[in-house]
Amino acid sequence: MAVQDHSRRRALQIALGAFVLSGYTAGGATAFAADRRGEEFPEVPGMSGDRRANELWYQFNVATLYEQSADVREAYAQINGHFGGNLPVTLRENWFAMYREPDYPRNYAAFMAPVTRALRTLSRVQLEVFDTYYPIRRRLVEAFSFFGQGTLFDPRERVGLRVHTMDARPGEAPTAYHTWYLFMRAMMLLGIDTDRWRRMAPLLAFAWAVQNTALPAMDEINPPLPADTLRRLACTWLPANTRQLDAAFQSFPAPPDTVPRR
């Protein structure tokens, strides 16, 4: 049985890695363009990179940042209040400490329970964007891969940094992957679209590893990573389970070289 399980796990890793890379050409574009179901996105002068992925991350920013609905604004206010206005640092430091305690993850679930309603709102809004632009969910792997590589250049962005990727200072590791993962982890524990976020978390970790390898510029067109590098990162991170990801995200801000065995 152990041999069979190992073979099955290895086959899964190869399949996931091959899936990530199957959409790439030498120029870093995707071959999934044929699967548009007749949908055409408007041309954006100066845009570079996969058109659908650009649209996903732009509309994600529209919904969660640029044009927040009243319930999203209220959700952010509740969350910021819970963390005393110092959300990223307080969240990370508390989680790092709780992870080392014997009653983890129950202690973290209790810590995040007061913002359950706010997290439910953010989950709904974020998943609506993902489902609108990537109804074929397995294709989200490519969207997170492009995001991590920094190959999505979008002149519509409104914050001055026109690449759809996680913000970071030049040559430094981004820190916001931890914030998003800890929101995902709380959603899993609080019964908020648990299965969806459990499946999404390895994609986020994959993008985290990709970006820390590519270290893309924030305001210029970046080259894609070599196919072999993407294959290695895909095979390392996409099969990771939640316990392994919890252990991996103890590394801050950059990921460990390999997924911890936990």
Backbone as a ProteinNet text record, in pm:
[ID]
protein_1_A
[PRIMARY]
MAVQDHSRRRALQIALGAFVLSGYTAGGATAFAADRRGEEFPEVPGMSGDRRANELWYQFNVATLYEQSADVREAYAQINGHFGGNLPVTLRENWFAMYREPDYPRNYAAFMAPVTRALRTLSRVQLEVFDTYYPIRRRLVEAFSFFGQGTLFDPRERVGLRVHTMDARPGEAPTAYHTWYLFMRAMMLLGIDTDRWRRMAPLLAFAWAVQNTALPAMDEINPPLPADTLRRLACTWLPANTRQLDAAFQSFPAPPDTVPRR
[TERTIARY]
83.2	0	86.7	196.3	282.6	341.5	381.8	437.6	331.6	207.4	101.3	70.9	67.3	40.1	148.1	273.9	383.7	371.2	340.2	328	213.5	101.6	-13.4	20.6	91.7	128.6	225.1	319.3	414.8	345	250.3	176.1	97.4	42.2	-30.9	61.8	179	273.5	311.4	339	376.6	261.6	140.3	24.5	-0.1	12.2	-9.3	98.3	222.2	329.1	311.3	271.7	249.5	133.3	29.4	-84.6	-44.1	33.8	76.6	151	235.5	321.7	255.6	146	87.2	35.5	8.1	-44.5	61.3	188.6	293.4	352	384.5	464.4	598.8	687	818.9	810.4	705.1	690.2	618.1	582.1	515.9	365.9	309.9	165.3	97.7	-33.4	-108	-183.9	-192.1	-264.8	-411.3	-453.3	-592.3	-683.9	-629.1	-709.3	-827.7	-817.4	-926.8	-1050.7	-1033.1	-1146	-1203.9	-1264.6	-1321.6	-1473.2	-1533.8	-1678.4	-1739.4	-1670.9	-1721	-1700.7	-1640.4	-1623.6	-1501.8	-1519	-1408.2	-1391.8	-1269.5	-1242	-1199.4	-1232	-1191.6	-1040.4	-991.4	-847.7	-805	-690.8	-632.8	-494.8	-477.7	-346.6	-238.3	-128.7	-15.8	-19.3	-130	-137.4	-46.2	12	96.3	65.1	74	46.3	-91.6	-124.1	-250.1	-368.4	-458.8	-569.8	-668.8	-705.7	-802.2	-745.2	-620	-559.6	-549.7	-514.5	-514.3	-651.4	-756.2	-891	-929.1	-893.2	-923.3	-866.6	-737.2	-673.7	-713.7	-742.1	-791.3	-928.6	-1019.8	-1153.5	-1150.5	-1056	-1036.9	-1004.9	-914.8	-881.2	-998.7	-1075.7	-1193.5	-1289.8	-1315	-1413.8	-1365.3	-1236.2	-1185.6	-1111.8	-1083	-1002	-1059.6	-1069.7	-1102.1	-1248.2	-1338.9	-1481.6	-1553.9	-1511.9	-1567.1	-1716.6	-1792.8	-1932.5	-1940.2	-2059.2	-2075.5	-2044.1	-2084.1	-2058.2	-1910.9	-1836.7	-1692.9	-1622.8	-1663	-1604.7	-1631.1	-1751.9	-1785	-1702.2	-1681.7	-1602.3	-1458.8	-1398.6	-1262.3	-1256	-1357.5	-1358.6	-1364.8	-1445.7	-1454.6	-1320.8	-1258.7	-1131.8	-1023	-1014.6	-913.3	-933.8	-1059.9	-1087.3	-1043.9	-1065.1	-1026.6	-875.8	-799.5	-653.2	-594.1	-677.4	-626.5	-563	-603	-548.9	-412	-360.2	-226.6	-238.5	-326.8	-369.3	-256.5	-172.3	-78.4	13.3	71.5	169.8	103	-7.9	-76.7	-126.1	-181.3	-230.7	-117.7	-7.8	104.7	160.7	186.7	251.3	164.7	33.8	-55.6	-58.7	-63.4	-69.4	60.3	174.9	302.3	305.2	256.9	256.6	157.1	38.4	-64.3	-25	46.5	87.4	173.7	248.2	338.8	268.1	142.7	68.7	2.1	-18.3	-70.3	-213.4	-291.9	-430.8	-452.5	-343.5	-360.3	-420.5	-516.3	-565.2	-689.1	-733.7	-854.9	-836	-715.6	-692	-702.2	-654.5	-662.7	-807.6	-885	-1026.2	-1098	-1069.3	-1132.5	-1089.4	-962.2	-909.3	-976.6	-1008.9	-1068.5	-1221.1	-1280.6	-1426.6	-1500.3	-1450.2	-1524.2	-1540.6	-1459.6	-1473.4	-1529.1	-1602.5	-1659.2	-1746.6	-1834.6	-1923.8	-1844.4	-1742.2	-1660.3	-1587.5	-1533.3	-1464.8	-1562.1	-1683.8	-1784	-1811.6	-1817.1	-1837.2	-1720.5	-1598.2	-1481.4	-1472.3	-1505.2	-1503.5	-1600.7	-1721.4	-1822.1	-1775	-1723.6	-1682.6	-1565	-1466.7	-1348.7	-1384.6	-1462.9	-1498	-1586.8	-1669.6	-1750.8	-1662.4	-1554.1	-1462.6	-1393.4	-1342.9	-1277.7	-1374.2	-1497.3	-1593.3	-1637.5	-1638.2	-1676.5	-1573.7	-1447	-1342.3	-1271.7	-1285.2	-1227.1	-1328.6	-1439.3	-1538.3	-1482.8	-1379.2	-1307.9	-1198.8	-1226.9	-1144.3	-1001.3	-980.1	-843.2	-751	-808.9	-726	-675.5	-724.6	-672.9	-523.7	-473	-329.2	-251	-291.6	-217.9	-232	-350.5	-370	-276.4	-261.1	-170.2	-24.1	2.9	139.7	180.8	93.4	122	136.6	50.8	55	191.2	239	366.2	484.2	476.5	587.1	593.6	480.9	478.8	472.8	411.2	403.1	274.6	195.3	68.2	82.6	101.4	118.8	-11.4	-70.8	-204.4	-207.4	-213.7	-213.8	-335.8	-439.4	-558.3	-537.2	-434.7	-414.7	-407.2	-458.8	-478.8	-386.5	-297	-210.3	-65.9	-42.2	92	178.4	149	224	139.6	179.1	89.3	105.5	181.6	194.5	104.7	23.6	-59.4	27.3	73.8	151.7	141.9	202.2	196.8	300.3	257.3	347.8	469.1	584.4	708.8	808.7	899.7	1007.8	1103.6	1173.3	1262.4	1360.4	1361.7	1454	1419.5	1304.2	1267.4	1148.4	1132.9	1021.8	894	781.9	654.3	607.2	531.2	484.4	334.8	258.1	112.6	61.7	146.3	101.6	60	132.4	96.8	-41.2	-68.2	-197.3	-311	-298.2	-405.2	-418.1	-305.4	-313	-382.4	-353.8	-413.8	-563.1	-606.3	-749.5	-809.9	-744.2	-791.9	-800.6	-698.4	-693.3	-807	-835	-945.5	-1077.9	-1094.1	-1216.9	-1236.6	-1129.3	-1138.7	-1187.4	-1131.3	-1160.8	-1299.6	-1349.5	-1478.2	-1592.6	-1566	-1670.7	-1718.3	-1630.1	-1663.8	-1606.4	-1689.6	-1643.6	-1516.4	-1519.7	-1399.7	-1329.9	-1403.9	-1341.1	-1279.5	-1346.4	-1292.3	-1157.7	-1149.3	-1024.8	-916.1	-956.5	-856.7	-790.7	-869	-812.2	-734.7	-772.7	-705.9	-570.9	-556.8	-436	-307	-302.7	-178.5	-145.4	-247.3	-222.1	-156.2	-204.9	-144.2	0.2	26.2	163.4	252.8	197.9	272.2	310.6	214.6	245.1	348.5	339.5	437.4	577.7	591.5	722.4	768.2	676.3	710.4	760.2	687.9	728.8	861.5	884.8	1012.6	1128.5	1096.9	1200.1	1222.6	1113.5	1123.3	1163.1	1117.3	1136.5	1105.8	983.3	950.8	947.2	973.8	956.2	807.4	772.3	632.1	571.8	654.9	601.3	664.8	699.9	751.3	722.7	725.7	697.3	811.1	776.7	877.1	880.1	996.9	1004.2	951.4	897.9	852.4	970.6	945.5	1047.2	1070	1186	1209.3	1110.6	1073.7	974.9	1018.9	1146.5	1193	1175.8	1196.1	1179.3	1033.7	943.1	800.1	756.3	809.5	773.6	817.5	937.6	988	902	868.3	787.5	646	591	457.6	456.1	554.3	559.5	587.1	648.8	678.4	557.1	486.8	388	243.2	207.6	66.1	8.9	85.3	27.7	24.7	72.4	84.3	-52.5	-60.9	-185.7	-182.1	-292.7	-305.6	-203.5	-177.6	-79.3	60.6	93.9	223.1	231.3	120.8	121.3	131.6	63.6	79	226.2	293.3	434.8	519.3	488	566.1	553.6	432.5	412.3	468.9	528.4	607.2	732.8	772.3	886.1	838.7	907.2	865.1	986.2	979.6	869	876.5	995.3	1011	980.4	940.3	910.1	1036	1021.3	1136.2	1166.3	1282.4	1322.2	1231.7	1183.9	1096	977.7	871.4	754.5	788.4	765.9	795.2	709.8	767.2	692.1	627.9	498.1	430	289.7
-121	0	126.1	123	240.2	271.3	166.5	187.1	244.5	192.6	242.6	389.1	424.1	561.4	655.1	610.6	694	713.5	608.4	618.5	711.1	700	784.9	930.9	956.2	1092.6	1149.1	1068.1	1115.1	1141.6	1057	1078.8	1209	1238.5	1362.5	1482.4	1474.5	1584.4	1609.4	1502.1	1516.6	1575.6	1527.2	1575.9	1723.7	1764.9	1904.3	1992.3	1946.8	2023	2034.8	1925.6	1928.6	2019.3	2020.5	2106.9	2253.3	2291.7	2430.2	2472.6	2383.6	2419.6	2398	2325.8	2293.3	2415.3	2524.7	2643.8	2738.1	2706.8	2801.1	2774.9	2885.6	2879.1	2941.4	2947.4	3003.5	3148.3	3218.4	3358	3378.9	3272	3285.1	3300.7	3290.8	3305	3174.1	3173.1	3052.7	2998	2866.1	2800.4	2780.2	2832.9	2816.2	2917.6	3001.5	3107.5	3053.2	2931.3	2875.3	2849.4	2832.7	2801.4	2930.3	3010.7	3138.8	3135.6	3032.3	3020.5	3142.7	3195.9	3309.3	3443	3443.8	3569.7	3644.3	3775.7	3860.5	3973.2	3992.7	4103.8	4223.7	4344.3	4462.1	4477.4	4529.5	4552.4	4665	4644.6	4745.8	4781.5	4901	4939	4931.7	4869.2	4858.1	4738	4663.2	4545.2	4435.5	4358.5	4246.6	4128.6	4008.6	3888.3	3835.1	3723.1	3655.2	3747.4	3757	3853.3	3816.8	3690.1	3649.3	3667.9	3631.5	3646.8	3794.3	3879.6	4022.8	4069.8	4021.4	4063.8	4015	3890.6	3837.1	3925.2	3952	4023.6	4170.4	4228.8	4366.5	4374.1	4285.9	4288.1	4248.6	4165.6	4133.3	4260.8	4342.5	4468.8	4565.9	4566.6	4653.2	4618.1	4489.2	4445.4	4460.6	4441	4439.2	4565.8	4653.1	4771.4	4898.6	4904.2	5030.6	5071.5	4978.8	5010.5	4921.2	4928.9	4844.7	4874.2	4767.6	4782.9	4818.2	4858.4	4897.5	4781.7	4659.3	4546	4509.7	4531.7	4507.4	4611	4736	4840	4808.7	4764.4	4728.5	4610	4511.8	4394.8	4434.9	4518.9	4563.3	4642.4	4723.3	4801.4	4710.3	4605.4	4510.7	4439.7	4397.5	4326.1	4418.2	4540.7	4634.4	4666.1	4678.8	4704.1	4589	4467.5	4349.3	4343.7	4396.8	4392.4	4527.5	4616.3	4742.6	4831.6	4816.7	4900.3	4859	4749.1	4702.2	4559.3	4543.5	4410.9	4315.2	4343.7	4237.9	4190.5	4284.7	4247.5	4174.5	4229.1	4165.8	4026.6	4013	3883.6	3781.5	3818.6	3724.5	3687.6	3786.9	3758.1	3668.5	3693.2	3607.7	3466.3	3455.3	3321.7	3244.8	3310.8	3243.8	3188.7	3269.4	3225.4	3112.2	3124.9	3022.2	2889.8	2895.5	2773.1	2685.3	2748.8	2673.3	2618	2654.7	2607.3	2473	2389.3	2253.8	2249.9	2355.8	2349.6	2412.8	2437.4	2483.9	2369.9	2397.1	2527.4	2578.9	2511.8	2558.2	2699.4	2728.1	2862	2969.7	2937.2	3035.4	3054.7	2948.6	2959.6	3050	3032.4	3115.8	3261.6	3281.3	3417.2	3490.6	3419.6	3481.7	3479.2	3408	3395.5	3529	3632.6	3759.2	3826.3	3790.2	3852.6	3752.9	3654.3	3554.1	3617.8	3708.1	3769.8	3846.7	3918.6	3994.5	3900.4	3793	3696.3	3631.1	3610	3551.3	3645.6	3774.5	3872.6	3871.6	3874	3874.8	3746.4	3634.5	3507.6	3511.7	3558.6	3564	3652.4	3770.1	3865.1	3810.6	3754.9	3703.4	3584	3491.1	3372.6	3408.1	3510.6	3553.6	3599.3	3668.2	3711.7	3591.4	3501.6	3382.4	3302.8	3286.2	3204.5	3272.8	3405.1	3477.3	3460.6	3469.6	3470.9	3337.1	3248.5	3114.9	3010.6	2997.1	2895.2	2753.8	2733.1	2605.5	2618	2568.7	2603.2	2553.7	2441.6	2390.3	2487.7	2577.2	2673.1	2786.4	2792.5	2894.2	2877.1	2757.7	2736.5	2833.3	2847.5	2937.3	3081.7	3121	3258.8	3292.4	3199.7	3222.1	3215.6	3133.1	3125.8	3257.6	3312.2	3440.9	3549.7	3545.6	3644.4	3641.3	3522.9	3511.9	3553.8	3524	3558.7	3707.6	3777.2	3918.8	3944.4	3852	3867.4	3936.2	3985.3	4049.9	4200.4	4271.1	4417	4481.3	4563.3	4616.2	4767.7	4847.4	4994	5047.6	4966.3	5014.4	5025.7	4963.9	4965.9	5110	5132.5	5267.9	5305.9	5220	5249.6	5275.3	5292.6	5324.8	5205.2	5089.3	4967.1	4881.5	4874.3	4823	4674	4603.3	4458.7	4390	4295.2	4218.3	4113.3	4146.7	4055.8	4108.1	4038.5	4086.3	4196.6	4309.1	4423.1	4387.4	4436.8	4415.1	4521.7	4552	4642.5	4571.7	4648.1	4585.1	4487.7	4364.8	4263.4	4202	4237.9	4185	4090.8	4005.1	3910.9	3983.1	3953.2	4012.9	3956.1	4035.1	3991.8	3959.1	4003.8	3991.8	3850.7	3760.9	3622.3	3563.3	3599.3	3548.6	3598.5	3726.5	3781.6	3708	3687.3	3619.9	3474	3407.7	3269	3259.6	3352.2	3345.3	3376.5	3458.7	3475.4	3344.7	3283.4	3155.1	3051.6	3047.1	2945.8	2967.1	3093.3	3122	3081.2	3107.4	3068.2	2916.9	2843.1	2697.5	2653.5	2712.5	2670.2	2714.3	2823	2877.6	2831.4	2738.6	2683.7	2776.9	2864.5	2959.7	2908.5	2847.5	2792.9	2710.8	2625.3	2553.8	2479.3	2401	2320.5	2408.1	2516.6	2605	2662.9	2710.5	2772.4	2669.1	2548.3	2443	2409.5	2411.1	2384.4	2504.5	2625.2	2745	2767.7	2725.1	2756	2706	2583.4	2542.7	2629.2	2683.2	2772.9	2901.5	2951	3070.6	3043.9	2928.7	2894.8	2879.4	2821.7	2808.8	2946.7	3040.8	3176.3	3243.5	3217.5	3271.3	3223.7	3095.8	3041	3093.5	3104.2	3154.4	3298.1	3382.7	3523	3539.4	3460	3470.7	3415.9	3340.3	3295.4	3398.2	3452.4	3546.9	3687	3728.2	3864.4	3967.7	3967.1	4054.8	4202.1	4288.3	4432	4463.1	4569.9	4603.7	4688.6	4749.3	4846.2	4833.1	4710.6	4686.4	4542.3	4515	4380.6	4287.7	4179.2	4084	3959.4	3899.4	3774.3	3658	3554	3436.1	3356.5	3278.6	3188.5	3073.4	3010.4	2891.4	2780.6	2702.7	2595.4	2495.7	2462.1	2365.2	2418.8	2548	2608.1	2602.6	2636.3	2629.8	2487.4	2392.8	2252.3	2209.4	2248.5	2211.7	2274.2	2400.1	2467	2410.5	2377	2318.2	2183.4	2100.7	1968	1975.9	2082.8	2098.9	2148.2	2248.2	2319.5	2279.9	2246.5	2220.8	2099.1	1994.5	1880.9	1899.3	2012.3	2030.5	2031.8	1967.7	1970.8	2087	2106.1	2221.7	2219.9	2104.4	2096.8	2133.5	2088.7	2124.8	2274.7	2332.6	2475.8	2557.1	2513.4	2580.3	2585.1	2473.2	2467.8	2553.8	2552	2629.8	2778.8	2825.3	2968.5	3017.8	2928.4	2975.4	3047	3021.3	3090.5	3227.7	3332.8	3467.7	3555	3632.5	3643.5	3544.7	3487.4	3396.1	3252.9	3168.9	3029.5	2948.2	2835.3	2743.8	2680.5	2618.3	2557.5	2440.9	2369.2	2254.9	2261.5	2190.1	2185.8	2102.3	2156.4	2078	1952	1846.5	1722.5	1730.1	1755.5	1771.3	1713.6
0	0	0	77.7	83.8	-52.6	-126	-259.3	-352	-342.9	-427.3	-395.9	-266.1	-228.4	-279.4	-267.8	-317.6	-468.3	-540.9	-685.9	-724.8	-650.5	-679.7	-652.5	-542.1	-506.9	-610	-653.9	-753.3	-886.7	-922.9	-1047.2	-1040.7	-921.5	-904.8	-920.8	-862.5	-874.4	-1019.5	-1091.6	-1232.5	-1312.2	-1285.2	-1359.4	-1332.2	-1206.1	-1173.3	-1235.1	-1228.1	-1289.9	-1439.6	-1502.3	-1646.3	-1681.6	-1596.7	-1622.5	-1620.5	-1520.2	-1510.4	-1635.5	-1685.5	-1796.9	-1932.7	-1937.2	-2066.4	-2137.8	-2065.1	-2128.6	-2179.9	-2163.5	-2198.5	-2338	-2404.4	-2526.1	-2493.3	-2592.1	-2566.1	-2519.7	-2562.3	-2525.2	-2393.7	-2325.6	-2198.1	-2209.5	-2328	-2345.2	-2313.5	-2315.3	-2281.7	-2399.3	-2404.7	-2512.4	-2478.1	-2362.4	-2322.9	-2389.9	-2476.5	-2536.9	-2615.7	-2664.2	-2743.6	-2660	-2530.3	-2443	-2385.6	-2469.2	-2427.9	-2426	-2476.6	-2483.2	-2550	-2652.9	-2728	-2660	-2542.6	-2470.6	-2522.3	-2542.5	-2585.2	-2484.7	-2438.6	-2350.2	-2433.9	-2392.6	-2470.5	-2474.5	-2582.8	-2596.7	-2503.5	-2440.6	-2353	-2407.9	-2467.2	-2521.3	-2414.6	-2450	-2357.5	-2266.5	-2265.8	-2179.5	-2231.7	-2139.6	-2176.8	-2086.7	-2141.7	-2064.4	-2094	-2031.6	-2058.3	-2032.1	-2130.5	-2122.3	-2012	-2001.4	-1900.3	-1759.8	-1739.6	-1607.6	-1569	-1666.5	-1639.2	-1593	-1659.5	-1624.5	-1485.6	-1455.5	-1322.5	-1213.6	-1219.8	-1109.9	-1107.5	-1224.1	-1224.1	-1157.7	-1198	-1139.8	-991.4	-953.1	-811.4	-733.4	-789	-723.7	-723	-832.5	-837.8	-724.3	-706.7	-608.1	-464.2	-441.7	-304.1	-263.4	-362.6	-331.5	-392.3	-526.3	-592.4	-576.2	-589.1	-587.7	-486	-363.7	-258.2	-237.6	-224.9	-187.5	-39.5	4.6	144.7	239.1	200.9	290.7	295	185.6	187.1	275	263.5	350.1	496.7	525.7	663.6	711.4	623	660.1	693.1	609.3	636.5	766.9	792.9	916.8	1038.7	1030.7	1141.7	1164.5	1054.9	1067.2	1120.1	1065.7	1114	1261.8	1303.5	1443.8	1532.2	1484.3	1562	1585.2	1487.8	1498.4	1538.2	1589.2	1641.1	1537.3	1412	1305.1	1257	1305.9	1265.1	1212.5	1113.3	1069.5	1033.5	935.7	893.5	1004.3	1077.5	1179.2	1295.3	1345.1	1457.3	1421.2	1301.7	1256.2	1251.1	1186.7	1173.7	1309.2	1394.6	1522.5	1609.6	1610.5	1687.9	1632.9	1500.5	1440.3	1465.6	1449.1	1476.5	1619	1714.3	1854.3	1877.1	1818.8	1838.1	1775	1666.2	1597.4	1686.9	1776.3	1864.3	1987.3	2005.1	2122.1	2092.4	2196	2173.7	2121.8	2144.1	2100	1962.4	1888.5	1750.7	1667.2	1577.3	1530.3	1601.4	1706.6	1775.7	1831.1	1881.6	1936.9	1828.7	1708.6	1599.7	1555.2	1550.1	1515.5	1616	1744.5	1846.3	1833.9	1800	1784	1668.4	1560.2	1441.8	1442.9	1537.1	1540	1544.6	1614	1617.3	1481.5	1383	1250.5	1148.7	1196.4	1106.1	998.9	1038.6	940.4	835.1	877.6	783.2	687	739.1	653.2	556.1	598.4	509.1	390.8	419.7	312.9	215	266.8	178.5	98.3	159	86.7	-30.5	-5.8	-112.3	-227.2	-194.5	-298.5	-378.2	-310.8	-380.7	-468.9	-415	-493.4	-612.3	-600.5	-713.8	-829.2	-798.1	-904.1	-967.1	-885.5	-939.3	-1027.2	-982.4	-1057.3	-1186.5	-1188	-1309.2	-1419.4	-1385.4	-1488.1	-1504.8	-1407.1	-1418.4	-1372.7	-1449.6	-1412.5	-1419.3	-1502.5	-1502.7	-1397	-1277.5	-1161.8	-1171.6	-1240.5	-1246.8	-1319.4	-1401.4	-1474.5	-1386.9	-1264.1	-1173.8	-1146.7	-1168.2	-1150	-1237.6	-1362.2	-1451.3	-1406.9	-1356.2	-1311.4	-1195.8	-1101.4	-989.6	-1035	-1134.6	-1186.2	-1252	-1337.7	-1400.9	-1295.5	-1193.7	-1086.1	-1016.3	-982.6	-914.4	-1000	-1128.4	-1217.9	-1249.9	-1233.6	-1268.4	-1417.5	-1492.7	-1638.2	-1683.8	-1589.2	-1622	-1603.1	-1713.3	-1711	-1756.1	-1670.4	-1695.2	-1671.8	-1779	-1762.8	-1689.4	-1669.8	-1599.7	-1449.7	-1397.6	-1253.1	-1201.8	-1082.6	-1032.5	-918.3	-882.6	-767.6	-808.7	-938	-984.7	-1017.2	-957.4	-984.2	-1077.8	-1202.9	-1306.2	-1335.5	-1256.1	-1271.9	-1168.7	-1215.9	-1123.4	-1054.6	-936.9	-854.6	-711.9	-616.3	-478.1	-460.6	-405.3	-391.5	-306.2	-350.1	-276.4	-318.7	-232	-267.3	-362.9	-448.4	-546.5	-482.2	-531.7	-484.5	-351.4	-293.1	-162.5	-173.3	-73.9	-71.2	-30.7	-96.7	-56.9	76.2	149.9	281.2	284.9	185	191.3	162.9	112.4	95.5	229.7	334.4	467.2	509.7	485.3	525.2	456.8	327	254.1	299	318.1	364	499.4	589.3	722.4	718.6	624.9	602.2	551.2	452.6	400.8	511.9	595	700.9	800.6	833	923.3	860.8	731.5	663.5	668.2	646.1	654.4	792.4	897.1	1033.7	1079.4	1023	1064.8	975.3	886.3	802.2	692.5	645.8	540	408.6	325.9	197.1	216.9	316.7	360.8	248.5	171.8	66.8	-40.9	-73.6	-177.2	-134.5	-12.3	31.7	59.5	97.6	115.1	-19	-124.9	-257.9	-311.7	-269.7	-318.5	-251	-127.3	-49.9	-116.2	-172.9	-240.2	-361.6	-428.8	-541.6	-492.6	-379	-321.8	-282.6	-220.6	-181.5	-303.8	-409.1	-534.8	-587.5	-590.3	-636.8	-547.6	-417.8	-321.5	-357.4	-384.2	-420.8	-556.1	-650.8	-783.6	-774.9	-701.6	-695.1	-623.3	-521	-450.5	-531.2	-635.7	-728.8	-838.5	-892.4	-1003.8	-958.3	-837.7	-788	-897.4	-947.7	-1060	-1020.1	-1119.2	-1100.7	-1094.8	-1025.7	-1004.5	-1115	-1199.5	-1295.2	-1432.9	-1468.9	-1602.9	-1641.9	-1771.9	-1820.8	-1780.3	-1713.1	-1665.1	-1752.5	-1772.4	-1848.4	-1765	-1830.6	-1755.5	-1702	-1599.8	-1547.7	-1644.8	-1641.2	-1724.3	-1691.4	-1791.9	-1773.1	-1667	-1663.8	-1564.2	-1422.4	-1404.6	-1272.7	-1229.7	-1321.7	-1290.2	-1258.9	-1334	-1310.4	-1170.6	-1132.9	-999.8	-890.4	-904.5	-802.8	-797.2	-913.3	-916.5	-846	-874.8	-814.4	-664.1	-620.6	-478.9	-401.2	-454.2	-374.7	-400.9	-521.3	-549.6	-476.3	-450.8	-376.2	-224.6	-172.1	-27.2	39.9	156.2	232.5	332.2	403.1	490.8	603.5	662	770.3	719.5	599.8	542	513.8	465.8	437.7	566.6	671	800.4	841.6	826.2	863.4	770.7	641.9	545.6	570.5	603.4	623.1	755.9	834.7	948.3	900	777	717	667.7	707.7	672.2	640.3	532.3	436.6	321.6	296.5	183.6	226.2	131.5	166.3	190.7	259.5	272.5	136.7	127.2	0	-37.6	59.5	34.6	128.9	95	180.8	305	424.1	545.4	553.2	606.3	626.7	764.8	761.4	891.6	879.6
[MASK]
++++++++++++++++++++++++++++++++++++++++++++++++++++++++++++++++++++++++++++++++++++++++++++++++++++++++++++++++++++++++++++++++++++++++++++++++++++++++++++++++++++++++++++++++++++++++++++++++++++++++++++++++++++++++++++++++++++++++++++++++++++++++++++++++++++++

